[in-house]
Short mmCIF file of C-alpha atoms and ligand atoms in Angstrom, two decimals:
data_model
loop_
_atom_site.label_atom_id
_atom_site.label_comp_id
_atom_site.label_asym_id
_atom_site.label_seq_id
_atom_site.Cartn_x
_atom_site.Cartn_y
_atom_site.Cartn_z
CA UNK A 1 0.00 0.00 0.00
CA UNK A 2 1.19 3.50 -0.76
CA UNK A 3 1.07 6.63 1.76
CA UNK A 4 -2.36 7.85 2.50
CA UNK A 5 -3.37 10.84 0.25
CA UNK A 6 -2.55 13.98 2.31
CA UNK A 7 -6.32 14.89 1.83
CA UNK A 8 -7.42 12.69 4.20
CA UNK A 9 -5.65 13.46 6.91
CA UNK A 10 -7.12 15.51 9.99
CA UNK A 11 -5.62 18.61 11.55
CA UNK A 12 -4.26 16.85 15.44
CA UNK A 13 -6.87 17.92 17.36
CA UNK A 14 -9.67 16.34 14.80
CA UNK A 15 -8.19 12.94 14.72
CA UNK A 16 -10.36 9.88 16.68
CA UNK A 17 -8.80 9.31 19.55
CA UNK A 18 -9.33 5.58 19.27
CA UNK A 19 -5.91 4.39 19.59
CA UNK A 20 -5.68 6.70 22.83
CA UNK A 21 -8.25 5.61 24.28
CA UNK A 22 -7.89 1.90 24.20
CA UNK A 23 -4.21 2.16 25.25
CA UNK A 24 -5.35 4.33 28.17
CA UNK A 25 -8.09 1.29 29.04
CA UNK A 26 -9.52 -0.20 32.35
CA UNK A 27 -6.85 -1.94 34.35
CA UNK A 28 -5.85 -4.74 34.12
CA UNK A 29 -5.27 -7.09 37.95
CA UNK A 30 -3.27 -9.72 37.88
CA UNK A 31 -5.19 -12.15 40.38
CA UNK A 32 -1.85 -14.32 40.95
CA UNK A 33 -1.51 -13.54 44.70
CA UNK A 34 -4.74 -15.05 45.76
CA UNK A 35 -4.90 -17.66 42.97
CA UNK A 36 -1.41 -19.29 42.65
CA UNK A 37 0.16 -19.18 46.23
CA UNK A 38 -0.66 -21.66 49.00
CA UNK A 39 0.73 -19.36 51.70
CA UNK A 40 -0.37 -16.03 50.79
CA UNK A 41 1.90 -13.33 50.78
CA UNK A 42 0.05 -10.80 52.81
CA UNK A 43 1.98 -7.69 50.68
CA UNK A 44 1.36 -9.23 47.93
CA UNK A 45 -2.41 -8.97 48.81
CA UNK A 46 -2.15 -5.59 50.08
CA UNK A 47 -1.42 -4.09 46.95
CA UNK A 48 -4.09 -6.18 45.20
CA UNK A 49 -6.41 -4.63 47.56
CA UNK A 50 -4.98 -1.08 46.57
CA UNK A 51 -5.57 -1.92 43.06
CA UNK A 52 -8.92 -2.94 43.10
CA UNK A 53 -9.85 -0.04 45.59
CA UNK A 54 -8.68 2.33 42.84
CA UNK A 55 -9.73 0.32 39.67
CA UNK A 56 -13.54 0.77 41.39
CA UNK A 57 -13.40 4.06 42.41
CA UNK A 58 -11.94 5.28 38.73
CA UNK A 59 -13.44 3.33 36.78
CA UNK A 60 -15.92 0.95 38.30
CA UNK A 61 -14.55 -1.99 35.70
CA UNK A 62 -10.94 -4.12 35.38
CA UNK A 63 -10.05 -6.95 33.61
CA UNK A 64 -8.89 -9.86 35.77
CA UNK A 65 -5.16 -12.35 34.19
CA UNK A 66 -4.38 -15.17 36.50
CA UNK A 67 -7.92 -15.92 37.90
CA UNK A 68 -8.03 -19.39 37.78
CA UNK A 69 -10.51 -20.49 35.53
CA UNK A 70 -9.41 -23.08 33.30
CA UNK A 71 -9.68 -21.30 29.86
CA UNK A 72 -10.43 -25.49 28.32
CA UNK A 73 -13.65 -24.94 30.03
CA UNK A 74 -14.21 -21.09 28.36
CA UNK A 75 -13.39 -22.26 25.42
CA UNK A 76 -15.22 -25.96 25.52
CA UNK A 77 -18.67 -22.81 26.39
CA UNK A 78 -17.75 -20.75 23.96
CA UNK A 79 -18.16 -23.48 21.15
CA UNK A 80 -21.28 -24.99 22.34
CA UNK A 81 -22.78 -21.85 22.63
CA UNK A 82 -22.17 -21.10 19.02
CA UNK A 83 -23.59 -24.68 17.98
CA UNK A 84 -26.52 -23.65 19.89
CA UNK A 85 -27.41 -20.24 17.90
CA UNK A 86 -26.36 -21.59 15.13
CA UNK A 87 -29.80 -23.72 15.33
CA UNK A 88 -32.79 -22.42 13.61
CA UNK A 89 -35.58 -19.75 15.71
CA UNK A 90 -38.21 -22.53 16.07
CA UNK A 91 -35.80 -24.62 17.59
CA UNK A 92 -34.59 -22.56 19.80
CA UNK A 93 -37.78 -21.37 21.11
CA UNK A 94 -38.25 -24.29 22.25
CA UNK A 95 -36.49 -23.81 25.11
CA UNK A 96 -38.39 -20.59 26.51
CA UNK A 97 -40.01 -20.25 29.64
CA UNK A 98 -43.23 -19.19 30.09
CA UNK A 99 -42.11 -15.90 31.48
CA UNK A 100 -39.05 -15.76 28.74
CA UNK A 101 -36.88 -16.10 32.03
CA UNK A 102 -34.64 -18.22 31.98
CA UNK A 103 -34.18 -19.83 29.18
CA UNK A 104 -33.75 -18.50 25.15
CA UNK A 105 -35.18 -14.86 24.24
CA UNK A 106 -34.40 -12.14 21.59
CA UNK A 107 -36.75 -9.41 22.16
CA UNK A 108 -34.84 -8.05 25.65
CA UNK A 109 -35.27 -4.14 25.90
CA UNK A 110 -32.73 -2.01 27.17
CA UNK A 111 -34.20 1.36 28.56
CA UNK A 112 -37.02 0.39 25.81
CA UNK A 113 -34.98 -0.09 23.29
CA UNK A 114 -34.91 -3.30 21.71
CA UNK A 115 -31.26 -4.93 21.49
CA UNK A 116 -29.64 -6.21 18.89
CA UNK A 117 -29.37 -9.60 20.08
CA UNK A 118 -30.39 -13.12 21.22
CA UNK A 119 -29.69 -14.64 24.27
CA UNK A 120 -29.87 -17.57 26.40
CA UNK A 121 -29.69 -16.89 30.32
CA UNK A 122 -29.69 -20.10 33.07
CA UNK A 123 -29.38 -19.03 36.42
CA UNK A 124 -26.64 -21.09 39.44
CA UNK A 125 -29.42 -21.74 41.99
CA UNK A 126 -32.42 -23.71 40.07
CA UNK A 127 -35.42 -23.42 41.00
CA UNK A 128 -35.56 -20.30 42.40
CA UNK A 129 -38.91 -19.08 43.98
CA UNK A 130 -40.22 -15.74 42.93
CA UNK A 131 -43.72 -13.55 43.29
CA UNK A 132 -46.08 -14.09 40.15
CA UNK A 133 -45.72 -10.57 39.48
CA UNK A 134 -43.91 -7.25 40.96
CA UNK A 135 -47.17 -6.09 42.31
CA UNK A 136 -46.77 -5.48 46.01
CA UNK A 137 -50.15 -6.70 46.98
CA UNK A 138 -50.07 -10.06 45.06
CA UNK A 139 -48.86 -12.49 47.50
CA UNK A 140 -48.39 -15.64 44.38
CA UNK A 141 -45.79 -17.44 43.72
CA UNK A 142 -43.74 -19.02 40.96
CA UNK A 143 -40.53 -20.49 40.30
CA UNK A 144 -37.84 -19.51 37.71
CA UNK A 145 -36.98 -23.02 36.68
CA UNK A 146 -33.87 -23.67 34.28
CA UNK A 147 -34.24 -25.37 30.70
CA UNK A 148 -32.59 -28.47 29.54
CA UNK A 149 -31.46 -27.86 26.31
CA UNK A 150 -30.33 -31.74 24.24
CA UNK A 151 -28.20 -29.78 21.90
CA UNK A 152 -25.34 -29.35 21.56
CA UNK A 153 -24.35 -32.52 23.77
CA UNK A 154 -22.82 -31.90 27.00
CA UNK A 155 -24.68 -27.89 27.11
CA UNK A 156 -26.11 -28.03 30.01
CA UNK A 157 -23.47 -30.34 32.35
CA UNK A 158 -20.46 -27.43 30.26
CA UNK A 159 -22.84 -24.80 31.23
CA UNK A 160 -22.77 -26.16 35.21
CA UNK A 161 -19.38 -26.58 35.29
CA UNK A 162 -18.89 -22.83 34.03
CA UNK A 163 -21.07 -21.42 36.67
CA UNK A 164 -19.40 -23.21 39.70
CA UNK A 165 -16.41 -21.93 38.59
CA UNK A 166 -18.23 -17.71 37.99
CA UNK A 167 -19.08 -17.89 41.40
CA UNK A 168 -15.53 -19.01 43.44
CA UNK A 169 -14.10 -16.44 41.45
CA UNK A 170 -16.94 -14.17 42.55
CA UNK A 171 -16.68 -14.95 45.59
CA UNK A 172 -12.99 -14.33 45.85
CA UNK A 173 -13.22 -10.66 44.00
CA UNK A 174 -16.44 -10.00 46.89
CA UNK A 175 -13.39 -10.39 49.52
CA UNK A 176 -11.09 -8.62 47.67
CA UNK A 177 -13.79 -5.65 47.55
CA UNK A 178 -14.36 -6.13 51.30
CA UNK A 179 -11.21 -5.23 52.30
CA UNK A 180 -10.52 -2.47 49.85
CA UNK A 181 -13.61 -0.85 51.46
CA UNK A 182 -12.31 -1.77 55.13
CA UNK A 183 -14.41 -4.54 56.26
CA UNK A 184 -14.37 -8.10 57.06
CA UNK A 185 -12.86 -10.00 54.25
CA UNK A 186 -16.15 -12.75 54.79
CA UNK A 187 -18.67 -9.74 55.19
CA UNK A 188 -20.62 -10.09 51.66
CA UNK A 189 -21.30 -13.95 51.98
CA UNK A 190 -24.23 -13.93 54.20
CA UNK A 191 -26.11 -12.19 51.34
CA UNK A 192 -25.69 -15.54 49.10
CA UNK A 193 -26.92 -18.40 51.88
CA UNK A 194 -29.99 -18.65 50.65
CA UNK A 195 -31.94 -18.24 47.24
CA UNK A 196 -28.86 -17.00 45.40
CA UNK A 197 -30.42 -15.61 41.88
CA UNK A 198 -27.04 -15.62 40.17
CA UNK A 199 -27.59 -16.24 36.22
CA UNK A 200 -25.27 -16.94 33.37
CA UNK A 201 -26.23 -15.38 30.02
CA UNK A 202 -25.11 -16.17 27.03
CA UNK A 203 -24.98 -13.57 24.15
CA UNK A 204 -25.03 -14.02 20.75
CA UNK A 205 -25.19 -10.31 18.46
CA UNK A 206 -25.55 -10.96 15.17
CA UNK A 207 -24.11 -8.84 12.22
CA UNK A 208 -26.34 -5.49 12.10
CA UNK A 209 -26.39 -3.14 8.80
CA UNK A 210 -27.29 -0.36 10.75
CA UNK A 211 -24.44 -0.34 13.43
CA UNK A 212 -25.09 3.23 13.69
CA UNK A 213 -28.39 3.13 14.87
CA UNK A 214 -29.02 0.07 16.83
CA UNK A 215 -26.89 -1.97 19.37
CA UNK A 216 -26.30 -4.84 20.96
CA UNK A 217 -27.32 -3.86 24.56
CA UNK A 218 -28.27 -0.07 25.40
CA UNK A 219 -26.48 2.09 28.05
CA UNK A 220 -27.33 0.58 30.77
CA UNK A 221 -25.64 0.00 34.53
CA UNK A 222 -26.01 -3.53 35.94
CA UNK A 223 -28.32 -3.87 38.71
CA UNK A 224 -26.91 -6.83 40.36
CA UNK A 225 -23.93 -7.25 42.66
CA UNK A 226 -20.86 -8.00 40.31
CA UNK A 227 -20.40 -9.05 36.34
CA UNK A 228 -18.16 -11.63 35.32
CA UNK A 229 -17.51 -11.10 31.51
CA UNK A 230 -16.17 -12.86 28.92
CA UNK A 231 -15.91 -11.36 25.84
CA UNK A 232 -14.38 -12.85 22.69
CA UNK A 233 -11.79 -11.64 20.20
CA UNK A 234 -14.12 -9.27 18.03
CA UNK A 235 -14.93 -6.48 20.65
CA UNK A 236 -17.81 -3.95 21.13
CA UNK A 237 -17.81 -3.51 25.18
CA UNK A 238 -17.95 -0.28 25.74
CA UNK A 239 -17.78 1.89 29.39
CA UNK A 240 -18.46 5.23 30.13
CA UNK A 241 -15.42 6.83 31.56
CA UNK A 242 -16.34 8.93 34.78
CA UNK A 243 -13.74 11.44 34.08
CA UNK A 244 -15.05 12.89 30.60
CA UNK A 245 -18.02 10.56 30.23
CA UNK A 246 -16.50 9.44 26.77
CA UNK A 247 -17.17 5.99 25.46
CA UNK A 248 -13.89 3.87 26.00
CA UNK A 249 -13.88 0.97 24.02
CA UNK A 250 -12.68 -2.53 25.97
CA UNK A 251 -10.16 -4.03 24.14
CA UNK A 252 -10.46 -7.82 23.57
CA UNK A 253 -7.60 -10.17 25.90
CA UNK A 254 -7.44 -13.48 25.34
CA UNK A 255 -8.27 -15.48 28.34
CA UNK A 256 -9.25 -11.90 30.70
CA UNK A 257 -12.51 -11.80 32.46
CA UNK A 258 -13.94 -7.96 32.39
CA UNK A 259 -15.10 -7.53 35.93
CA UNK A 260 -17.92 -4.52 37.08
CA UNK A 261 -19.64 -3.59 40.24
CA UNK A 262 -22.85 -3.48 39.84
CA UNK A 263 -25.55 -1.22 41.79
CA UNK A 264 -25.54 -3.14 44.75
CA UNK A 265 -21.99 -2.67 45.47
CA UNK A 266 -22.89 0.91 44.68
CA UNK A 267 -25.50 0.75 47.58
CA UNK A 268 -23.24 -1.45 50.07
CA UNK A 269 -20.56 0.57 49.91
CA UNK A 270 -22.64 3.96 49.89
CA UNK A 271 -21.74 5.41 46.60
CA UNK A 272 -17.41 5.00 47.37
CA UNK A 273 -18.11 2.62 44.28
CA UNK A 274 -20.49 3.22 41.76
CA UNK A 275 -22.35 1.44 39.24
CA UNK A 276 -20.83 2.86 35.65
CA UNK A 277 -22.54 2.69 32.59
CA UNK A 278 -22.05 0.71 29.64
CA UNK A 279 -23.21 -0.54 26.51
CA UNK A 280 -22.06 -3.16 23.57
CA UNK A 281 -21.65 -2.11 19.87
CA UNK A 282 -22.67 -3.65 16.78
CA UNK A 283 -20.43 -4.32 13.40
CA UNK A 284 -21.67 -4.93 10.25
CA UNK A 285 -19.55 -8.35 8.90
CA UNK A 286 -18.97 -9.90 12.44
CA UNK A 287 -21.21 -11.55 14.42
CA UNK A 288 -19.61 -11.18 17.72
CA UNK A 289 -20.21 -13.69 21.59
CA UNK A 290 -20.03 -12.76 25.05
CA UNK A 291 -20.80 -14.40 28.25
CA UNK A 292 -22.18 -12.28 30.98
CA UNK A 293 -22.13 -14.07 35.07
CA UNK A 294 -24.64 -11.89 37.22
CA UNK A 295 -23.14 -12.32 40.54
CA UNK A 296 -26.41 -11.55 42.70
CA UNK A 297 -26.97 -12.22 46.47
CA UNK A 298 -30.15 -14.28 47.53
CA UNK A 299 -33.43 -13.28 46.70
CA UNK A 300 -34.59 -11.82 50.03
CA UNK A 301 -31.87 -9.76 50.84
CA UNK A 302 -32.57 -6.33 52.17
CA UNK A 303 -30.22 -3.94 50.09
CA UNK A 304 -28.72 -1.19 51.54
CA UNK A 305 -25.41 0.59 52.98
CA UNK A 306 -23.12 -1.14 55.22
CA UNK A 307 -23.48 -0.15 58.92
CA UNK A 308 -19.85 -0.16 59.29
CA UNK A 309 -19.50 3.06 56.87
CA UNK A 310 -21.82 4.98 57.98
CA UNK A 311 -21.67 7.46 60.52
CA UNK A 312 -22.52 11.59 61.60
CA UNK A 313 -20.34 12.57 58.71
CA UNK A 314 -20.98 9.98 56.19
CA UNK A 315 -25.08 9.30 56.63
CA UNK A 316 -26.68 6.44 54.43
CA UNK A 317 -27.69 7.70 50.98
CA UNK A 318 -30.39 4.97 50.33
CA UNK A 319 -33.51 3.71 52.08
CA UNK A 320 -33.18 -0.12 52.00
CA UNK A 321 -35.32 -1.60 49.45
CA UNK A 322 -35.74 -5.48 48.57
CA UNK A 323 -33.56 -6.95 45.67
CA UNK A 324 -35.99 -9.76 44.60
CA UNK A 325 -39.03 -7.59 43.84
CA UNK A 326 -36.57 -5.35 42.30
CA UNK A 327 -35.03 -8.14 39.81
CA UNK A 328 -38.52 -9.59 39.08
CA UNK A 329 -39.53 -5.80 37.97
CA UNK A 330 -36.89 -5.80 36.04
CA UNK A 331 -37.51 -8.82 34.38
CA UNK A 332 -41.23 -8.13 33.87
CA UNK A 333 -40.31 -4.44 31.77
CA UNK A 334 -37.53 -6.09 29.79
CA UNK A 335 -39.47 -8.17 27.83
CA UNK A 336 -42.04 -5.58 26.53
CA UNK A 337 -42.15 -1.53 25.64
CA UNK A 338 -43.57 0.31 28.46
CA UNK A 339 -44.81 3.78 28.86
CA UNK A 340 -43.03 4.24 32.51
CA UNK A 341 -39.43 4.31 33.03
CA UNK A 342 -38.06 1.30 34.67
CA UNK A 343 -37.18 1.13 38.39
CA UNK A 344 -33.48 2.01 39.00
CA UNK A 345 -31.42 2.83 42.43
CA UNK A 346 -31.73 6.12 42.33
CA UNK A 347 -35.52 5.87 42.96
CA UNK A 348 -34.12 4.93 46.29
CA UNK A 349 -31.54 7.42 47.10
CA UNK A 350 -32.64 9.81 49.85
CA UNK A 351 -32.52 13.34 49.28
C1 OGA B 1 -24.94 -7.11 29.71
C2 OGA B 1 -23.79 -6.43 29.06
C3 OGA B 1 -22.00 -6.45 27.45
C4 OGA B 1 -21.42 -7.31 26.37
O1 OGA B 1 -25.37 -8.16 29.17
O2 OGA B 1 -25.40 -6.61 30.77
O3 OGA B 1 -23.47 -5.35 29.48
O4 OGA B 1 -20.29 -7.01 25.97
N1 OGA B 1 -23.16 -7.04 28.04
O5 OGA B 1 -22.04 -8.26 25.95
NI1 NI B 2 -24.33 -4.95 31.44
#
């Protein structure tokens, strides 16, 4: 190829700052010191601690190397789940719960927006026992109940495997995000005794010839606890940055989990971490996978901030509200338009 025709070429300050950007990306921890050592090295761990203290408070995402999931596994669910899509609509829909949770679904809305995408979500705790409905006064009840999908082979035993492994590395970030905030390393895991409404989803975006005008998912924050993502090489994450609110592209890694806190942590920890924004783009020639874990504590569980930091100076910002009625709401507006907006935190903060 010759040089590029002078004509093209923007004054400095007009250029994208693409490149920039994704060199400047989230940060990237290096989970080694908890993973890899029998007798922890307690500096080691220190500055792990620092690092994720500062990765949430700037940026409220890293990518995790070293984290000890066995990337045969990733990679035996990242085939099968492209054998599954790769099925025709009717047969997927065969797996589809009566409520489209979980199981297969393509017409999620984000914000009301329908996303470009199709996805298949199966939570770690089956069955899980939820109200018919999000109305307060209906006492029924109902149970999310996962599918068993025949093909590919192997799905739903890969699937299983996958999950056990999501939530000892959630479990191990949760302690890790404990003591960067200053309390017990143990504190978060009375939230997941009972009823735990974790789910994996898997996400299949096909190729879109308007990649300028839909996209995959919406801008949206995660409502849940902590995401566990796994993206794969063709790329379209994308996270708000709090210091210019720009869109920041993430930046494929082989074999790195993309790690957010979700609103709860936001709530737990009383805003020190917050929830940040993101959204996943389109292309037009790629069809592109990722694999979301939703880290969420048990379905009765009271949200609200820690006792431990808050005090005369530092006063809770939230009234406590209940995370299962606030997932099934969730789940009830996704699947349809509405006129209202859906329920987020900040319907709880106090003024
Ligand atoms: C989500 C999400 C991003 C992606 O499913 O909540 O943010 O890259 N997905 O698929
Ligand atoms: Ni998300």
């Amino acid at each position: 190829m010759g040089e590029v025709d002078s004509a093209f070429i923007q004054n400095p300050e007009n250029r994208p700052k693409l490149s920039i950007i994704q060199a400047k990306g989230i940060p990237v921890i290096n989970l080694s010191p908890i993973i890899h050592h029998t007798a922890q090295d307690s500096s080691a761990i220190e500055s792990l601690v620092k690092e994720i203290a500062s990765a949430c408070k700037e940026w409220g995402f890293f990518q995790v190397t070293n984290h000890g999931v066995p990337l045969n596994l990733r990679l035996r669910l990242e085939e099968a789940t492209k054998v599954f899509f790769a099925q025709s609509l009717e047969e997927k829909k065969l797996i589809i719960d009566d409520n489209g949770f979980p199981g297969y679904h393509d017409t999620e809305h984000t914000k009301n927006v329908r996303d470009w995408k199709e996805v298949f979500d199966f939570l770690s705790k089956d069955p899980t026992l939820v109200p018919l409905n999000s109305d307060e006064n209906d006492d029924g009840v109902t149970q999310w109940t996962n599918p068993s999908p025949q093909y590919p082979p192997h799905f739903k035993v890969i699937i299983e495997e996958y999950i056990e492994e999501m939530e000892n590395l959630g479990f191990k970030l949760l302690e890790l995000i404990a003591l960067s905030l200053g309390v017990e390393a143990k504190r978060f895991e009375e939230f997941y005794i009972k009823n735990q409404t974790s789910f994996l989803r898997l996400n299949h975006y096909p190729p879109c010839p308007y990649p300028h005008l839909a996209l995959g998912v919406g801008p949206h924050k995660d409502s849940g606890v902590l995401t566990i993502l796994a993206q794969d090489e063709v790329g379209g994450l994308e996270v708000k940055r709090k210091t210019d609110q720009q869109w920041i592209l993430v930046k494929p890694t082989p074999d790195a989990y993309i790690i957010n806190v979700g609103d709860i942590i936001q709530i737990w920890s009383n805003d020190a971490y917050e929830s940040v924004e993101h959204r996943a783009k389109v292309n037009t020639e790629k069809e592109r996978f990722s694999i979301p874990f939703f880290f969420n504590p048990g379905y009765d569980t009271e949200v609200k901030p820690l006792e431990e930091l808050i005090n005369e100076q530092n006063p809770s910002k939230y009234r406590p509200y209940k995370w299962g009625k606030f997932l099934v709401h969730r789940k009830d507006s996704n699947f349809k338009k509405q006129d209202v907006e859906n329920l987020q935190i900040y319907h709880f903060k106090l003024p």
